[in-house]
Coordinates of C-alpha atoms and ligand atoms in Angstrom, one line a residue:
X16 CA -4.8 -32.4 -34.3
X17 CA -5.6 -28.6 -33.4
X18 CA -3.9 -27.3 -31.3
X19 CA -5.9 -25.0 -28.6
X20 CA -4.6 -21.1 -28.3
X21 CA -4.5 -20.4 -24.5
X22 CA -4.0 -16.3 -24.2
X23 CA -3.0 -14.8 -20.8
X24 CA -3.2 -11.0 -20.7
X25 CA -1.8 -10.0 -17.7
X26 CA 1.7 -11.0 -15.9
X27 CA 1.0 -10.1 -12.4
X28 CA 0.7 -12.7 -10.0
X29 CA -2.8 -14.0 -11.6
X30 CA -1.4 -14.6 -15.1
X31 CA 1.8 -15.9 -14.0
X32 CA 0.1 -18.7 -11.8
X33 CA -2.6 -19.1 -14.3
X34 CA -0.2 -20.4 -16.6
X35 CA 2.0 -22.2 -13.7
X36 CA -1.0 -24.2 -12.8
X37 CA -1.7 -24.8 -16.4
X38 CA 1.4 -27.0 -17.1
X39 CA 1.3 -28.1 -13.8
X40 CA -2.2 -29.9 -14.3
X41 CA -0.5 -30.9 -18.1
X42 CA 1.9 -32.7 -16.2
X43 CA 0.0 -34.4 -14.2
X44 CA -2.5 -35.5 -17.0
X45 CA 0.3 -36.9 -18.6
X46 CA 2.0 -38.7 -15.8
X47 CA -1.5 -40.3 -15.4
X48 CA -2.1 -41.4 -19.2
X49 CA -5.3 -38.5 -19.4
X50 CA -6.4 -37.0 -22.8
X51 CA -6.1 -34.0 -22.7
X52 CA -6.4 -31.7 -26.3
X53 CA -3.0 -30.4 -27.5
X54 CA -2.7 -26.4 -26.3
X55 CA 0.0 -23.3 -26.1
X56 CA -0.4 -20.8 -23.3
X57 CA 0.8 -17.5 -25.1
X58 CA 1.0 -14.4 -22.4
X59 CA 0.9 -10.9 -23.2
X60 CA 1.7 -8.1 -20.8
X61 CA 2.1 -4.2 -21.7
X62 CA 5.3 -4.1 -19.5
X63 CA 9.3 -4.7 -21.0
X64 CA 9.0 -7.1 -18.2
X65 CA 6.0 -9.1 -15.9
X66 CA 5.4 -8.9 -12.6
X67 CA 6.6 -5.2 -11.9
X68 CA 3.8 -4.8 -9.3
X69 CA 5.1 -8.1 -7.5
X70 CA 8.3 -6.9 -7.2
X71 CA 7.6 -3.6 -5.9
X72 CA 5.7 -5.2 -2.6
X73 CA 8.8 -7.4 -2.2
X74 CA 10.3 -3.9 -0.9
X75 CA 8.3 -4.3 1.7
X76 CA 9.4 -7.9 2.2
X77 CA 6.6 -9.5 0.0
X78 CA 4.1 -10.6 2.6
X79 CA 3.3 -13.5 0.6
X80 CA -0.3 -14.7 2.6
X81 CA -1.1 -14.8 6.7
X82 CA -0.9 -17.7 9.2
X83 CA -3.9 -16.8 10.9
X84 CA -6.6 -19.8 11.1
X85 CA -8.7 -20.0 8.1
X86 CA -12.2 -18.7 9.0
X87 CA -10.2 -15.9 10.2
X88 CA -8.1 -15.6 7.1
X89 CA -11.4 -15.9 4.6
X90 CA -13.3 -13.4 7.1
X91 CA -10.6 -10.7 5.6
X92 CA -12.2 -10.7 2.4
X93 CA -15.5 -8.5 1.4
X94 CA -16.7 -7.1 -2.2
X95 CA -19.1 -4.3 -3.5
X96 CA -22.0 -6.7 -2.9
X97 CA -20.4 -7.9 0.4
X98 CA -19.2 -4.6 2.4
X99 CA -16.7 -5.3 4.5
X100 CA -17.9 -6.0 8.2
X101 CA -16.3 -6.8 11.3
X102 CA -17.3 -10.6 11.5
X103 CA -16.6 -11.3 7.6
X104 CA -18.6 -11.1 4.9
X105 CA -16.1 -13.1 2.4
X106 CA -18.3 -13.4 -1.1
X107 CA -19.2 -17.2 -1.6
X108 CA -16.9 -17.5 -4.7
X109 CA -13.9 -16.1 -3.3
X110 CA -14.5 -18.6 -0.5
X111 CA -14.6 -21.6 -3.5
X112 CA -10.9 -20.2 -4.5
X113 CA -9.3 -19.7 -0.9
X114 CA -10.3 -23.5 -0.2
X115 CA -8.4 -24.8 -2.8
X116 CA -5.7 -22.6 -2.6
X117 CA -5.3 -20.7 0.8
X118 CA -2.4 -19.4 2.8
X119 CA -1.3 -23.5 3.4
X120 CA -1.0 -24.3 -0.5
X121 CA 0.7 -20.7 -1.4
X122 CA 3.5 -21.5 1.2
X123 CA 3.5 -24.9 -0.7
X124 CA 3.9 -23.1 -3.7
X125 CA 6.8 -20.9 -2.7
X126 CA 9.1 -23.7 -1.0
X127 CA 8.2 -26.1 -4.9
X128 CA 10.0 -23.5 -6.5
X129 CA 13.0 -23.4 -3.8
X130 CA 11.4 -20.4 -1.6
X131 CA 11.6 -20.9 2.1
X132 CA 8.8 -18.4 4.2
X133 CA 9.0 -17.6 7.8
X134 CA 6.0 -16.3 9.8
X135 CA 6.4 -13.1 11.2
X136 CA 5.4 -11.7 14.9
X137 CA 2.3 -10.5 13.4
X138 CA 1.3 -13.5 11.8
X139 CA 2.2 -12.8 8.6
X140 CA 3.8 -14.7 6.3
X141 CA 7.2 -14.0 4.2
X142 CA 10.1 -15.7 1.8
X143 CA 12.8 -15.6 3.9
X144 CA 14.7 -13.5 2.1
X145 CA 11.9 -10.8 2.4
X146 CA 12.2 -10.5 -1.7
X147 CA 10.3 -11.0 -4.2
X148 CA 12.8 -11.5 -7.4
X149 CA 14.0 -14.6 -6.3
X150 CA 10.7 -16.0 -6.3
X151 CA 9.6 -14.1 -9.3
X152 CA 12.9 -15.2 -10.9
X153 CA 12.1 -19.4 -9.6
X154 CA 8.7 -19.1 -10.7
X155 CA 9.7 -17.6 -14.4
X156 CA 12.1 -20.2 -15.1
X157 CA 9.8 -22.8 -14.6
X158 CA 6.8 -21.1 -17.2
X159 CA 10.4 -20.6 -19.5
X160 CA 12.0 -23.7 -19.2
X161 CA 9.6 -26.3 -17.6
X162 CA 11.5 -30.0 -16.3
X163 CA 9.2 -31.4 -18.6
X164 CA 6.6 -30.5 -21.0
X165 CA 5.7 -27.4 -23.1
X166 CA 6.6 -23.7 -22.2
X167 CA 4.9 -20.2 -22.0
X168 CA 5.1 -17.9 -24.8
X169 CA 5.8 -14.5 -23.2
X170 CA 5.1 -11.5 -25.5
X171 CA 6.5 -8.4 -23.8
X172 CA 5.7 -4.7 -24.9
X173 CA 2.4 -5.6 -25.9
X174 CA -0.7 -3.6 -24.8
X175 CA -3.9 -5.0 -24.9
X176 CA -6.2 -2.2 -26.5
X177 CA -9.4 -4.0 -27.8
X178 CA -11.4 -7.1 -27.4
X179 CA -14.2 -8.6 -29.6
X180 CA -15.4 -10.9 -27.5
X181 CA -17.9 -12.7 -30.8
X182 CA -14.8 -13.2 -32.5
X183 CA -12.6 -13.9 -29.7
X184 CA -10.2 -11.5 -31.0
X185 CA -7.5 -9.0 -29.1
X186 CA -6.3 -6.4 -30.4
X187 CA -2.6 -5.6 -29.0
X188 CA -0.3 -2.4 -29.5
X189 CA 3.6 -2.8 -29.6
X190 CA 6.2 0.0 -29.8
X191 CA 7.7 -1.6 -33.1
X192 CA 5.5 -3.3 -35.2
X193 CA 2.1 -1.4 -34.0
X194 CA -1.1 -3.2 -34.0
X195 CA -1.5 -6.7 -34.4
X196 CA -4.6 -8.7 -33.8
X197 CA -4.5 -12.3 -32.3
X198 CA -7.0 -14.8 -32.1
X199 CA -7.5 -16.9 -29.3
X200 CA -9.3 -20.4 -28.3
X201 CA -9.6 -19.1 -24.7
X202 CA -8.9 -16.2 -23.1
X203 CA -8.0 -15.3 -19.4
X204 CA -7.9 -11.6 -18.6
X205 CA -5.3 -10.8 -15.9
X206 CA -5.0 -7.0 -16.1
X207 CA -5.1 -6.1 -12.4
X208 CA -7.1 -3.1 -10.9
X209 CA -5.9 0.7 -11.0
X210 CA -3.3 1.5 -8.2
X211 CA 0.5 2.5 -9.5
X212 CA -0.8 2.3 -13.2
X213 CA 3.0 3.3 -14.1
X214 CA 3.7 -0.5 -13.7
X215 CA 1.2 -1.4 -16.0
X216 CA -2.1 -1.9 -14.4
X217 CA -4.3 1.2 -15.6
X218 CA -7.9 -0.3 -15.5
X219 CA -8.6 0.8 -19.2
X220 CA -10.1 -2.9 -19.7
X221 CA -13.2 -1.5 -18.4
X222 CA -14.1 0.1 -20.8
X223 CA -13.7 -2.5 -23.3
X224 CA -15.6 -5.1 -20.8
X225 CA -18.6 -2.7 -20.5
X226 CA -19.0 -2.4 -24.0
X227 CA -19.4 -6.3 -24.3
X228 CA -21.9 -5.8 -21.7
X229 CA -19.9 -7.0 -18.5
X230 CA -21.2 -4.7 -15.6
X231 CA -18.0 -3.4 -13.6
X232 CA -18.6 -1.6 -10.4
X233 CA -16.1 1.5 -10.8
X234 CA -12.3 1.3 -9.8
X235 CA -11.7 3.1 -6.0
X236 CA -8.5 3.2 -4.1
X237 CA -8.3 0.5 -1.5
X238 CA -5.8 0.2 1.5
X239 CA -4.7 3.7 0.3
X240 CA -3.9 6.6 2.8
X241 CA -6.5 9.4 3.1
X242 CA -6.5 13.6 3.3
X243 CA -7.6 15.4 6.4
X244 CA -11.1 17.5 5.8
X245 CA -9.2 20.6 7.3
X246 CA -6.1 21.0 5.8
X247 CA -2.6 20.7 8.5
X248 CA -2.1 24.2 10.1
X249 CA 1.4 24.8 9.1
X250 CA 2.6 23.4 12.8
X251 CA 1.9 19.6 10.8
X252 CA 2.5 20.0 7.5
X253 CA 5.4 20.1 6.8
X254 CA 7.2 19.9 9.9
X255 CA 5.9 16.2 11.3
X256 CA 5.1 14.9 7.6
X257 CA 6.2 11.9 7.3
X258 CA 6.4 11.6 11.0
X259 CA 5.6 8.3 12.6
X260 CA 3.1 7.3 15.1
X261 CA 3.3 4.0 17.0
X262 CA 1.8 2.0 19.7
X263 CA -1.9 4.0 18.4
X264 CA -4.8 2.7 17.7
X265 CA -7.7 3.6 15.5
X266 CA -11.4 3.4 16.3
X267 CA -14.2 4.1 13.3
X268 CA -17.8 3.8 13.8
X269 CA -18.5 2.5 10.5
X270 CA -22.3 1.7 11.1
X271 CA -24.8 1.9 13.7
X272 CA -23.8 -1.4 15.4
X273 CA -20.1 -2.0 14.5
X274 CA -16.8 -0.4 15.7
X275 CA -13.3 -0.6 13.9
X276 CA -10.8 -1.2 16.9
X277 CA -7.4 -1.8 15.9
X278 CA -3.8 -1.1 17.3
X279 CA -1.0 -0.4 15.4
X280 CA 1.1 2.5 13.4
X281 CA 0.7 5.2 10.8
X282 CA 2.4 8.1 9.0
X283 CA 1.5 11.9 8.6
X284 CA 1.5 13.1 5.2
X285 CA 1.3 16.4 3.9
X286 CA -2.6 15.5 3.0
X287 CA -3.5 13.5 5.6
X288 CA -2.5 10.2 6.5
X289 CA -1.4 6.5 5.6
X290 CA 0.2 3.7 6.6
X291 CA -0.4 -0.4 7.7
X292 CA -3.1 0.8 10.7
X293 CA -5.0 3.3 8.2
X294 CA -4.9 0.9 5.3
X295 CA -5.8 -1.7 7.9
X296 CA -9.3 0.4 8.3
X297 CA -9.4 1.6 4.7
X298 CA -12.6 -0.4 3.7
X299 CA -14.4 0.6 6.7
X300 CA -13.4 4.3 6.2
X301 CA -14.7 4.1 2.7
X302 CA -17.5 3.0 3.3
X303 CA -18.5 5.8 5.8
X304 CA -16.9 8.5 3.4
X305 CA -19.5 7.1 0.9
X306 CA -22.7 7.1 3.2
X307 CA -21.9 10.6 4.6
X308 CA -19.3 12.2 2.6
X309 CA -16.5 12.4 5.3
X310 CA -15.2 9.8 8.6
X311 CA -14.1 10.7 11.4
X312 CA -11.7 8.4 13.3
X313 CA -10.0 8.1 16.7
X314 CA -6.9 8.1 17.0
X315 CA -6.0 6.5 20.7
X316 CA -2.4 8.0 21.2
X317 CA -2.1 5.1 24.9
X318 CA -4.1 2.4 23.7
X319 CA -2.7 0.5 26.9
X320 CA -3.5 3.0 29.3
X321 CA -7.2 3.5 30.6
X322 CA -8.8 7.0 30.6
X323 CA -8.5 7.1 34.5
X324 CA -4.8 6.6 34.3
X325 CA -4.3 9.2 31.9
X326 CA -6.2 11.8 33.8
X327 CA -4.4 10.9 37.1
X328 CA -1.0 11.3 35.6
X329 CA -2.7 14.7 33.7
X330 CA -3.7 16.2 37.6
X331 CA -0.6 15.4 39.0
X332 CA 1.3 18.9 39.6
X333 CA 3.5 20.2 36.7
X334 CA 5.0 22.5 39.0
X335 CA 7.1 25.2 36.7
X336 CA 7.1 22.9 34.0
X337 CA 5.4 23.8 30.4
X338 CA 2.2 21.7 29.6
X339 CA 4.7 19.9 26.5
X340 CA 6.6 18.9 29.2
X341 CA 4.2 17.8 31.4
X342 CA 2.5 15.5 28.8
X343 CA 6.3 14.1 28.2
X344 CA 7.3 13.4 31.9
X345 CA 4.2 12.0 32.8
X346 CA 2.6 10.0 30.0
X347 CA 5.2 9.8 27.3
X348 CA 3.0 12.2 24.9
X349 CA 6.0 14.5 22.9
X350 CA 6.6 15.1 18.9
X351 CA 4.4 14.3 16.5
X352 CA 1.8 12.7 19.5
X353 CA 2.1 16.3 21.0
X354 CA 1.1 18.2 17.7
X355 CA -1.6 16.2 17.2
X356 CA -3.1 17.3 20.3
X357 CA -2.5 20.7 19.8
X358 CA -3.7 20.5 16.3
X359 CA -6.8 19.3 17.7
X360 CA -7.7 21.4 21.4
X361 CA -7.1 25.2 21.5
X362 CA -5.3 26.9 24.1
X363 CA -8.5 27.2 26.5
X364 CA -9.5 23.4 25.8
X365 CA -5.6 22.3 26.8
X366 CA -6.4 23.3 30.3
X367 CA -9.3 21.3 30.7
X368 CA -7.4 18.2 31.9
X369 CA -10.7 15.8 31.5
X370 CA -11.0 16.9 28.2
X371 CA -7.1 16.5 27.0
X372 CA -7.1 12.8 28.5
X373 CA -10.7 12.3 26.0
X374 CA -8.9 13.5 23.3
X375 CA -5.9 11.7 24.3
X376 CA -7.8 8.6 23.9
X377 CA -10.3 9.3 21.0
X378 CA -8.2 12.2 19.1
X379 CA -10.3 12.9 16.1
X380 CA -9.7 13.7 12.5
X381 CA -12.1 14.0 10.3
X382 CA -11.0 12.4 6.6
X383 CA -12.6 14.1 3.6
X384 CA -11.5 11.7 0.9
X385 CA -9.1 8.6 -0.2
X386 CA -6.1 9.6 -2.0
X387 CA -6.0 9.0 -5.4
X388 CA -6.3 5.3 -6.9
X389 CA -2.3 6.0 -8.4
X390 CA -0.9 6.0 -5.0
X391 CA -3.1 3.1 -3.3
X392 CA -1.9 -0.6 -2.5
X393 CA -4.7 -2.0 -4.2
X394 CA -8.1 -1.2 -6.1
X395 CA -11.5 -2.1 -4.7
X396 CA -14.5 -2.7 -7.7
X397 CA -14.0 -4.5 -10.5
X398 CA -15.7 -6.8 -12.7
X399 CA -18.9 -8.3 -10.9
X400 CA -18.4 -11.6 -9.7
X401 CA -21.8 -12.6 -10.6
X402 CA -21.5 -12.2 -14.0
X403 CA -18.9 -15.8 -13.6
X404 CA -19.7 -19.2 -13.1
X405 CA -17.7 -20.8 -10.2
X406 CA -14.3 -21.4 -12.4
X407 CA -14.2 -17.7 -13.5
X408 CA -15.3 -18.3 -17.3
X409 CA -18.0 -15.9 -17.9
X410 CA -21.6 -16.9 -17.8
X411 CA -22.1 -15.7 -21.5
X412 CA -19.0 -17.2 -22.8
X413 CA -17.0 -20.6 -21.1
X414 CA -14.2 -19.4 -23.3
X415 CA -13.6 -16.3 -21.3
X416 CA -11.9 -16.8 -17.5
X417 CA -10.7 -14.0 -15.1
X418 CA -8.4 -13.5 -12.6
X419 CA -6.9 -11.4 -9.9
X420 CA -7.4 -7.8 -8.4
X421 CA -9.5 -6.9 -11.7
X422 CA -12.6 -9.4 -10.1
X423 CA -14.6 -7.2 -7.6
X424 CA -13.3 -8.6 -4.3
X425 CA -11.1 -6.4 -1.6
X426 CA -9.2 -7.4 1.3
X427 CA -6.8 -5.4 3.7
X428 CA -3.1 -6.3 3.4
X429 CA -1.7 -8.7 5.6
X430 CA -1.1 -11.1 2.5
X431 CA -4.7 -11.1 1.7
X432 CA -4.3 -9.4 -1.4
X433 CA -1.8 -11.8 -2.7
X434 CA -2.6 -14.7 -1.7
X435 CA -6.6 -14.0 -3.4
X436 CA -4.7 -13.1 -7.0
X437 CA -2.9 -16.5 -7.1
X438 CA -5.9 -18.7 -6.0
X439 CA -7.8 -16.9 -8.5
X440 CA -5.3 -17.7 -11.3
X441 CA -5.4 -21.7 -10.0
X442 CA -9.0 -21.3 -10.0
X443 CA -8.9 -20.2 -13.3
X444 CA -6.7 -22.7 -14.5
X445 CA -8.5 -25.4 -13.4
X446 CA -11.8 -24.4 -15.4
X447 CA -9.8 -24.0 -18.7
X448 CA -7.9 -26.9 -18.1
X449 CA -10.9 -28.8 -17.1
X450 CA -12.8 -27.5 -20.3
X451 CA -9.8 -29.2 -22.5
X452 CA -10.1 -32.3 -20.3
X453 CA -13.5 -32.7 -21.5
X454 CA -13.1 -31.8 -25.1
X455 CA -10.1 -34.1 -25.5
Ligands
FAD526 C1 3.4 -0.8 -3.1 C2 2.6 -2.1 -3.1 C3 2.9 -3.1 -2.2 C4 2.2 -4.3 -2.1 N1 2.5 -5.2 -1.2 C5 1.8 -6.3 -1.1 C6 2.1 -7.3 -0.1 O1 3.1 -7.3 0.6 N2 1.2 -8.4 0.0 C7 0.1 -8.5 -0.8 O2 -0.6 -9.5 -0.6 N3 -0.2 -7.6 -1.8 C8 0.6 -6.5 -1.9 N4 0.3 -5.6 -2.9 C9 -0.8 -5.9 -3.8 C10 -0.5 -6.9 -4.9 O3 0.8 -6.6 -5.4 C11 -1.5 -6.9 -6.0 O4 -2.8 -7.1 -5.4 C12 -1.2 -7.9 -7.1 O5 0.0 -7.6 -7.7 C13 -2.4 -8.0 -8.1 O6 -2.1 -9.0 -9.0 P1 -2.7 -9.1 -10.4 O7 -2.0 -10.2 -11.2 O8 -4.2 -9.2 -10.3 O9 -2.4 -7.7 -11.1 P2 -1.0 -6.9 -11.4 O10 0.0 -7.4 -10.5 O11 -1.4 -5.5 -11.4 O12 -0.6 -7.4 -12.8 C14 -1.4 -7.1 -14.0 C15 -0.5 -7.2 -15.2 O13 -1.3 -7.0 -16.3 C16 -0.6 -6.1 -17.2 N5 -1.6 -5.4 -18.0 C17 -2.6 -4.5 -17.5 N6 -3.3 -4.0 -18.5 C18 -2.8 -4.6 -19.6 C19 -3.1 -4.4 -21.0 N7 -4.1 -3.6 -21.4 N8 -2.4 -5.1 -21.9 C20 -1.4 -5.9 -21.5 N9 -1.0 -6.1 -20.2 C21 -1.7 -5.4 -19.3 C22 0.2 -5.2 -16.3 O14 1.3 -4.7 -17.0 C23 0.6 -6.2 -15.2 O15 1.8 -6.9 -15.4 C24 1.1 -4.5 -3.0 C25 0.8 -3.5 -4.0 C26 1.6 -2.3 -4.0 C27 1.2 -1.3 -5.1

């Protein structure tokens, strides 16, 4: 009997649950007396070790997926084709994957491998220990050293560094025993997109895919901070860098009808800024960056306070007090708040109170560009999605599937990205597995 090759490049979270699912559905198959064709799942990643770029957002307490209802949760999600908009604009097959696997079933997942989540004030969701190498650790025991059933073949150290897609061939590159070429029944690419390409994720797959004619809409930072058009005047940068803001909110115009509106925090950086409220807006500042080459955005430094309010407390008296002070006694408005203001309104402006209670409430900064893809959360762009049939095999070849952040999908963070790579690797799973079902 032949026994089917099953190659995984990739050991992010897409590969690793494309295989999980794998023996999962194996198991199953057997426990209900199905044929299914004999197969090895053999996975490659570049890396000494998988799933570096999981690990890294467990230092941020792995927010694993969101609670929020589901219309809301798929709403999240928008592609090249699909910009992102206000009331959603979640690309049909991303859709297909988040309703059989959504922020439910990944919860599911978690606690069948011994991982408890809690949901957090915001919503979102998180293991309990706010790690992820517990669950990383839980989930590779159980590709290593399954209760029943075959296990995964893990080849570390191994770079991916050509594909012939007629012969179904990979090339791959390792430190000690150079190049070696592996041939493969089916193949299910799992490379990631382009952020923090030090963990293993550099997006050189593109070129490879292009060549076999696969059109891939170019790799931009997503949910990535972003520089100021005018650099800091040296009262910023560097003395508030890295400076906080909280209790803001951000408003972007993004097209003639819609207006981002959100509340939240961010950071100064030497460049710019970044943090969960700018990366919250990312897609919707891109997007304006690219129609007209810069964005300007709002910052509201009392989000809970109405413009009257402010310019009440602004008209009150300051007696012998300095304006600084004034602004801190009366609305709270001091540090890195106060620069921003200054930064902003000249010394002639600051005495026009109805104008420093606008600009208290819609303080603007105009953003020139993202910063680069290295830094970013996530990538936007990718491999078209068009190009795949509904099980993420290629259209051209049902031998070739896809997963994860490499597809051209995008979502903010709030779990969204996460929670997308591992129904795309089920997703996945299920259309090889299928294939074998049907062969057998
Ligand atoms: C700082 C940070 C914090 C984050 N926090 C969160 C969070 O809290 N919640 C959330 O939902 N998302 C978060 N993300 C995003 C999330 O981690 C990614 O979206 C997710 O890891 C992508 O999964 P993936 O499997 O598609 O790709 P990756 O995780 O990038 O994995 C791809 C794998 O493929 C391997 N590879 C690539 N090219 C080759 C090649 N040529 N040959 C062999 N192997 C190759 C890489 O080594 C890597 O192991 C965070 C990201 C960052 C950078």
């Amino acid at each position: 009997m032949q026994i089917k090759k099953i190659v995984i490049v990739g050991g992010g979270p897409a590969g690793l649950m494309t295989a999980y699912q794998l023996l999962q559905l194996e198991k199953n198959a057997r426990a209900q007396n199905k044929q299914v064709c004999a197969f090895e799942i053999h996975l490659y990643d570049s890396m000494p070790n998988v799933g570096r770029k999981f690990l890294l957002a467990g230092i941020g307490g792995l927010n694993l997926t969101h609670s929020e209802p589901k219309a809301t949760f798929d709403s999240r999600y928008s592609n090249s084709q699909n910009p992102a908009q206000l009331n959603g604009n979640c690309p049909t097959q991303v859709q297909e994957w988040l309703n059989d696997f959504g922020a439910v079933e990944c919860r599911k997942w978690a606690a069948d491998l011994g991982i408890t989540t809690f949901v957090g004030s915001s919503g979102r969701v998180f293991p309990e220990e706010m790690k992820a190498a517990p669950l990383l650790r839980a989930w590779l025991h159980e590709l290593r050293f399954p209760s029943s059933g075959q296990s995964v073949h893990f080849h570390l150290r191994h770079q991916c560094v050509g594909f012939n897609e007629a012969s179904m061939q990979l090339e791959f590159e390792h430190r000690d025993t150079g190049k070696v070429k592996v041939q493969a029944d089916v193949i299910v690419m799992a490379m990631g997109g382009a952020s923090w390409p030090k963990l293993g994720s550099n997006g050189h797959w593109q070129s490879w895919l292009k060549a076999e004619n696969y059109h891939v809409h170019p790799l931009e930072a997503s949910n990535c901070g972003f520089e100021v058009k005018t650099p800091w005047t040296s009262f910023i940068n560097p003395k508030y860098a890295g400076a906080a803001l909280k209790s803001v909110a951000l408003e972007l115009q993004f097209n003639q009808i819609e207006k981002f509106y959100k509340k939240g925090e961010f950071v100064i950086t030497p460049t710019g800024i970044e943090g969960s409220l700018i990366y919250a807006a990312s897609a919707f500042i891109n997007q304006v960056i690219r129609q007209q080459g810069y964005a300007t955005v709002g910052i509201n430094l009392l989000p809970d306070m109405s413009y009257e309010k402010v310019l009440h407390a602004l008209m009150q008296n300051k007696g012998s007090k300095s304006f600084s002070n004034h602004l801190k006694s009366r609305l709270g408005i001091e540090g890195v708040k106060a620069a921003l203001l200054f930064e902003v309104l000249n010394k002639e402006q600051l005495k026009d109170m109805p104008l420093v209670a606008k600009t208290i409430q819609f303080l603007p900064l105009v953003l020139l560009k993202p910063r680069p893809i290295e830094e970013a959360i996530s990538s936007s762009g990718g491999l078209c999605l068009e190009q795949l049939t509904s099980d993420l095999s290629a259209q051209k070849n049902p031998s070739l599937f896809f997963a994860g952040e490499m597809l051209d999908w995008d979502a903010p963070t709030g779990g969204y990205l996460l929670t997308a790579c591992l129904a795309s690797g089920v997703r996945a799973a299920n259309g090889v597995f299928s294939s074998f079902l049907s062969a057998s």
